[in-house]
Coordinates of C-alpha atoms in Angstrom, one line a residue:
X1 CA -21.5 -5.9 18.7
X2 CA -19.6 -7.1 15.9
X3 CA -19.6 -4.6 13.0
X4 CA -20.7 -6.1 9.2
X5 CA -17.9 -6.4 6.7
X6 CA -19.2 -5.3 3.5
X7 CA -16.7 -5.8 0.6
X8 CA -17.7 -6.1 -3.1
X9 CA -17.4 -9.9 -3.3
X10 CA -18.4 -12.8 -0.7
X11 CA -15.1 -13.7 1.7
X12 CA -14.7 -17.4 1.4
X13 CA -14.5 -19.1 4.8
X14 CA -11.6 -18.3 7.4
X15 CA -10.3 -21.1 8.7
X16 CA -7.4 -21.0 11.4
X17 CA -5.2 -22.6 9.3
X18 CA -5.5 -19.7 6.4
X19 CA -2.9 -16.8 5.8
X20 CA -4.2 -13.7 5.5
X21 CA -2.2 -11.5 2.7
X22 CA -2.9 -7.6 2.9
X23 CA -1.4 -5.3 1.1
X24 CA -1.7 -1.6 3.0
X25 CA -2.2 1.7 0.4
X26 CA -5.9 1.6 -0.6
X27 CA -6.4 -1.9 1.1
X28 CA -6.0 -1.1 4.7
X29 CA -5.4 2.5 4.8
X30 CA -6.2 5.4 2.0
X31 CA -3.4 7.1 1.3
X32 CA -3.8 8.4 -1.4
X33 CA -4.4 12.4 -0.6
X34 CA -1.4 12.8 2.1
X35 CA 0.6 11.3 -0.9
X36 CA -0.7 14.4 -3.3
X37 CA -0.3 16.5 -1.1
X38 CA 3.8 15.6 -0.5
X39 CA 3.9 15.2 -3.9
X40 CA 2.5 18.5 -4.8
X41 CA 4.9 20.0 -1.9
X42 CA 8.2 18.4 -2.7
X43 CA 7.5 19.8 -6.7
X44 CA 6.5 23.7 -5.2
X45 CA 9.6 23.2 -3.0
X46 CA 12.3 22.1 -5.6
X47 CA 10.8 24.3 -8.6
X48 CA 9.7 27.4 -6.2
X49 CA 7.0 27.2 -8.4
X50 CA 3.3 27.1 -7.1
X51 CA 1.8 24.1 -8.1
X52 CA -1.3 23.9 -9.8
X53 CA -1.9 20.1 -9.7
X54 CA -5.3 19.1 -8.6
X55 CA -6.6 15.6 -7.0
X56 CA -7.7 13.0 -8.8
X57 CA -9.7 11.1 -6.2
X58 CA -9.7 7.7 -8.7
X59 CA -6.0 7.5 -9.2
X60 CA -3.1 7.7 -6.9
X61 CA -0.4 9.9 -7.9
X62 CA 2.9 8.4 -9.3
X63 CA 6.2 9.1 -10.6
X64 CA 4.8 8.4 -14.0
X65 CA 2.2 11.5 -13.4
X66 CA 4.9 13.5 -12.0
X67 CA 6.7 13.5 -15.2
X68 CA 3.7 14.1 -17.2
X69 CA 2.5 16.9 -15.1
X70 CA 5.6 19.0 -14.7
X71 CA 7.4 18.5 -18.1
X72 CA 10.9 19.7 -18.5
X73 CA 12.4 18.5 -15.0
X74 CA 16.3 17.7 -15.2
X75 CA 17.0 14.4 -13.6
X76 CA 18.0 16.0 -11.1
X77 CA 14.9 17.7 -10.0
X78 CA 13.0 14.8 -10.5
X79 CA 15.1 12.5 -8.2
X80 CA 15.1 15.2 -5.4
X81 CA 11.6 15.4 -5.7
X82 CA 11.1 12.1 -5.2
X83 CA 13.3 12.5 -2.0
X84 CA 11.0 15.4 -0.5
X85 CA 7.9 13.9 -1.2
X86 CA 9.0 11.4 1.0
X87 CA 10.2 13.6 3.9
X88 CA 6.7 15.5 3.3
X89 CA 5.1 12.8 4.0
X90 CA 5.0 13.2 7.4
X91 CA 3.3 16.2 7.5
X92 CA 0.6 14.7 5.9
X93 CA 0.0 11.8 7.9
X94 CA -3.7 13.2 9.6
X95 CA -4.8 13.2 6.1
X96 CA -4.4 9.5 6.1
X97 CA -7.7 6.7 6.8
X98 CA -8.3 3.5 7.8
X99 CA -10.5 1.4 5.3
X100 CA -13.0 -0.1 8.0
X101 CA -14.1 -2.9 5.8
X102 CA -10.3 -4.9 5.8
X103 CA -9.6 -3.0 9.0
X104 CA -12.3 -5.0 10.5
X105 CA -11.2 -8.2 8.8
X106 CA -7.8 -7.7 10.0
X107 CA -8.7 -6.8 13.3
X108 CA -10.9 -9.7 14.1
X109 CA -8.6 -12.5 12.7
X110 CA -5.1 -11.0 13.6
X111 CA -5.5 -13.3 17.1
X112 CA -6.2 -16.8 15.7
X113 CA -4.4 -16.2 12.0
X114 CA -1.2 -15.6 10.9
X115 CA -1.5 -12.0 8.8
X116 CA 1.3 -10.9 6.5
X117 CA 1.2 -7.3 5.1
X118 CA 2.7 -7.4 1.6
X119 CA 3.2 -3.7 0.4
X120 CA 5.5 -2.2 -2.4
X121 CA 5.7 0.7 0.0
X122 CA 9.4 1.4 1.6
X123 CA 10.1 0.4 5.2
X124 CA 9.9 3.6 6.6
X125 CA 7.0 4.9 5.3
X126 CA 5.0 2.0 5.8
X127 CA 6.4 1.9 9.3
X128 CA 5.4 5.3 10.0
X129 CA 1.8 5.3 8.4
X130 CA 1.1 1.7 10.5
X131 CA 2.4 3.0 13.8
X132 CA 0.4 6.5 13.0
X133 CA -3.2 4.3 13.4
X134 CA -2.1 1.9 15.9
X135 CA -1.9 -1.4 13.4
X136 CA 2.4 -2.2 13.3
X137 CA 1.6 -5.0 16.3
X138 CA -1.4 -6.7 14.0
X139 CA 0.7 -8.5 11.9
X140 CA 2.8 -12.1 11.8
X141 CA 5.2 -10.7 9.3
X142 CA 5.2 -7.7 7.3
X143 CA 7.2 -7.7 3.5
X144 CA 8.1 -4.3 2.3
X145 CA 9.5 -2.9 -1.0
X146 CA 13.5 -4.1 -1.0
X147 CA 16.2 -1.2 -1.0
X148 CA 17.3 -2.9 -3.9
X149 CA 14.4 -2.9 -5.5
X150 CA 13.3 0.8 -5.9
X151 CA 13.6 1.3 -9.2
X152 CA 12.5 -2.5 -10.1
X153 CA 9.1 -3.7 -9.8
X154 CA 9.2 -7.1 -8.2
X155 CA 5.5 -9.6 -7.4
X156 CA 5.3 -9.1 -3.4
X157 CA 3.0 -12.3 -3.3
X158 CA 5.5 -14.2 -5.0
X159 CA 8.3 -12.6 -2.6
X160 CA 6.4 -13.2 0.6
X161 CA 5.4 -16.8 -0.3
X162 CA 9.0 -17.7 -1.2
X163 CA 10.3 -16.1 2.5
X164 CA 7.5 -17.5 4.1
X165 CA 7.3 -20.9 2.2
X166 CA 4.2 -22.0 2.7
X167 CA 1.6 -23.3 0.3
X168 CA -0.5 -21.1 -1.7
X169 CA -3.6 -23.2 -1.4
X170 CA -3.9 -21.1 2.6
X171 CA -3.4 -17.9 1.2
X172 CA -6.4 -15.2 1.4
X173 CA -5.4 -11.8 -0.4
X174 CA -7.3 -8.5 0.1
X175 CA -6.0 -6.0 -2.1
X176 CA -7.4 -2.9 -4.2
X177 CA -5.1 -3.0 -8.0
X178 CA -5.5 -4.9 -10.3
X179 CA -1.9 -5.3 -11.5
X180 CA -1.2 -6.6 -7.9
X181 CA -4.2 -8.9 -8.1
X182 CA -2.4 -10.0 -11.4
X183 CA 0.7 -10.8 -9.0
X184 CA -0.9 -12.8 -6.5
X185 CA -2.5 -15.3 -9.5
X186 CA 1.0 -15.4 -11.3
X187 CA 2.4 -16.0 -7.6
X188 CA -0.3 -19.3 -7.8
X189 CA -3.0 -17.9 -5.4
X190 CA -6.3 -19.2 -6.0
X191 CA -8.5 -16.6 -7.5
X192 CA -11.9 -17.3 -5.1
X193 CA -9.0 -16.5 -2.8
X194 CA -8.2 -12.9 -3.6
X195 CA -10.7 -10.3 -2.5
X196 CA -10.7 -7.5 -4.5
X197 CA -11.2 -4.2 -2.1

């Protein structure tokens, strides 16, 4: 029995011909606690300091927040946390979820559409957190966030749609921020097109 998607706006019709765009932290997976909790590790580990940072479940936690929340780190500390809260990451990964709502989307068009994951994530983590739930072999082509482009925020819709190059008139877009919703209308996407997660 096929199981209702229930997002909180209508999905306009899927034609074969459409391109399903899905971005992967909040859309398709939550990841949000398993990245508090490496952040919250990686600052313990580099200050020796126990942290007292609690979750927020309505925001993810950033680089912005780290600076905010533990004042008075040297550059240094602040890059090599950075570095461990990506190695901690791993430790974390059962504290990771599919979203069944775009899982089921993804999951029943993956075989008769092309899908493209566009995520601002790096490689590796995204590689790891899509093998970790069995969804690395559901997708066409899969755009991650450049090596170059760490430090520089660049529109993934844009960036996929220029590699790809293909019109943005069959794009469909599921994605949970707003600034990246932003993106994909600046990138030309139509916005009955992007479903807001």
């Amino acid at each position: 029995m096929e199981q209702i998607i229930e997002t909180n706006q209508n999905i306009p019709i899927i034609t074969a011909n459409k391109v399903l765009f899905f971005d992967m932290d909040g859309t398709l997976i939550d990841t949000n606690f398993a990245n508090f909790l490496s952040y919250k590790k990686a600052i313990e580990s580099v200050t020796k300091i126990d942290s007292t940072l609690i979750y927020n479940t309505d925001k993810r936690f950033n680089r912005s927040d780290l600076k905010n929340s533990v004042p008075n780190l040297s550059e240094t500390e602040y890059q090599k946390i950075i570095q461990e809260k990506e190695n901690y990451y791993l430790d974390f990964l059962p504290q990771t979820k599919l979203i069944p709502k775009t899982v089921n989307i993804l999951y029943r068009y993956a075989k008769t559409n092309k899908t493209v994951l566009v995520t601002n994530c790096r490689e590796d983590r995204a590689l790891i957190t899509l093998n970790y739930h069995a969804l690395n072999k559901t997708f066409s082509y899969i755009f991650y966030r450049e090596k170059i482009d760490y430090e520089n925020r660049i529109n993934k819709y844009t960036n996929a749609i220029n590699h790809l190059k293909i019109s943005t008139e069959s794009i469909i877009v599921f994605e949970n921020e707003q600034l990246e919703i932003d993106d994909a209308l600046k990138a030309g996407i139509n916005e009955l097109n992007i479903i807001k997660i």
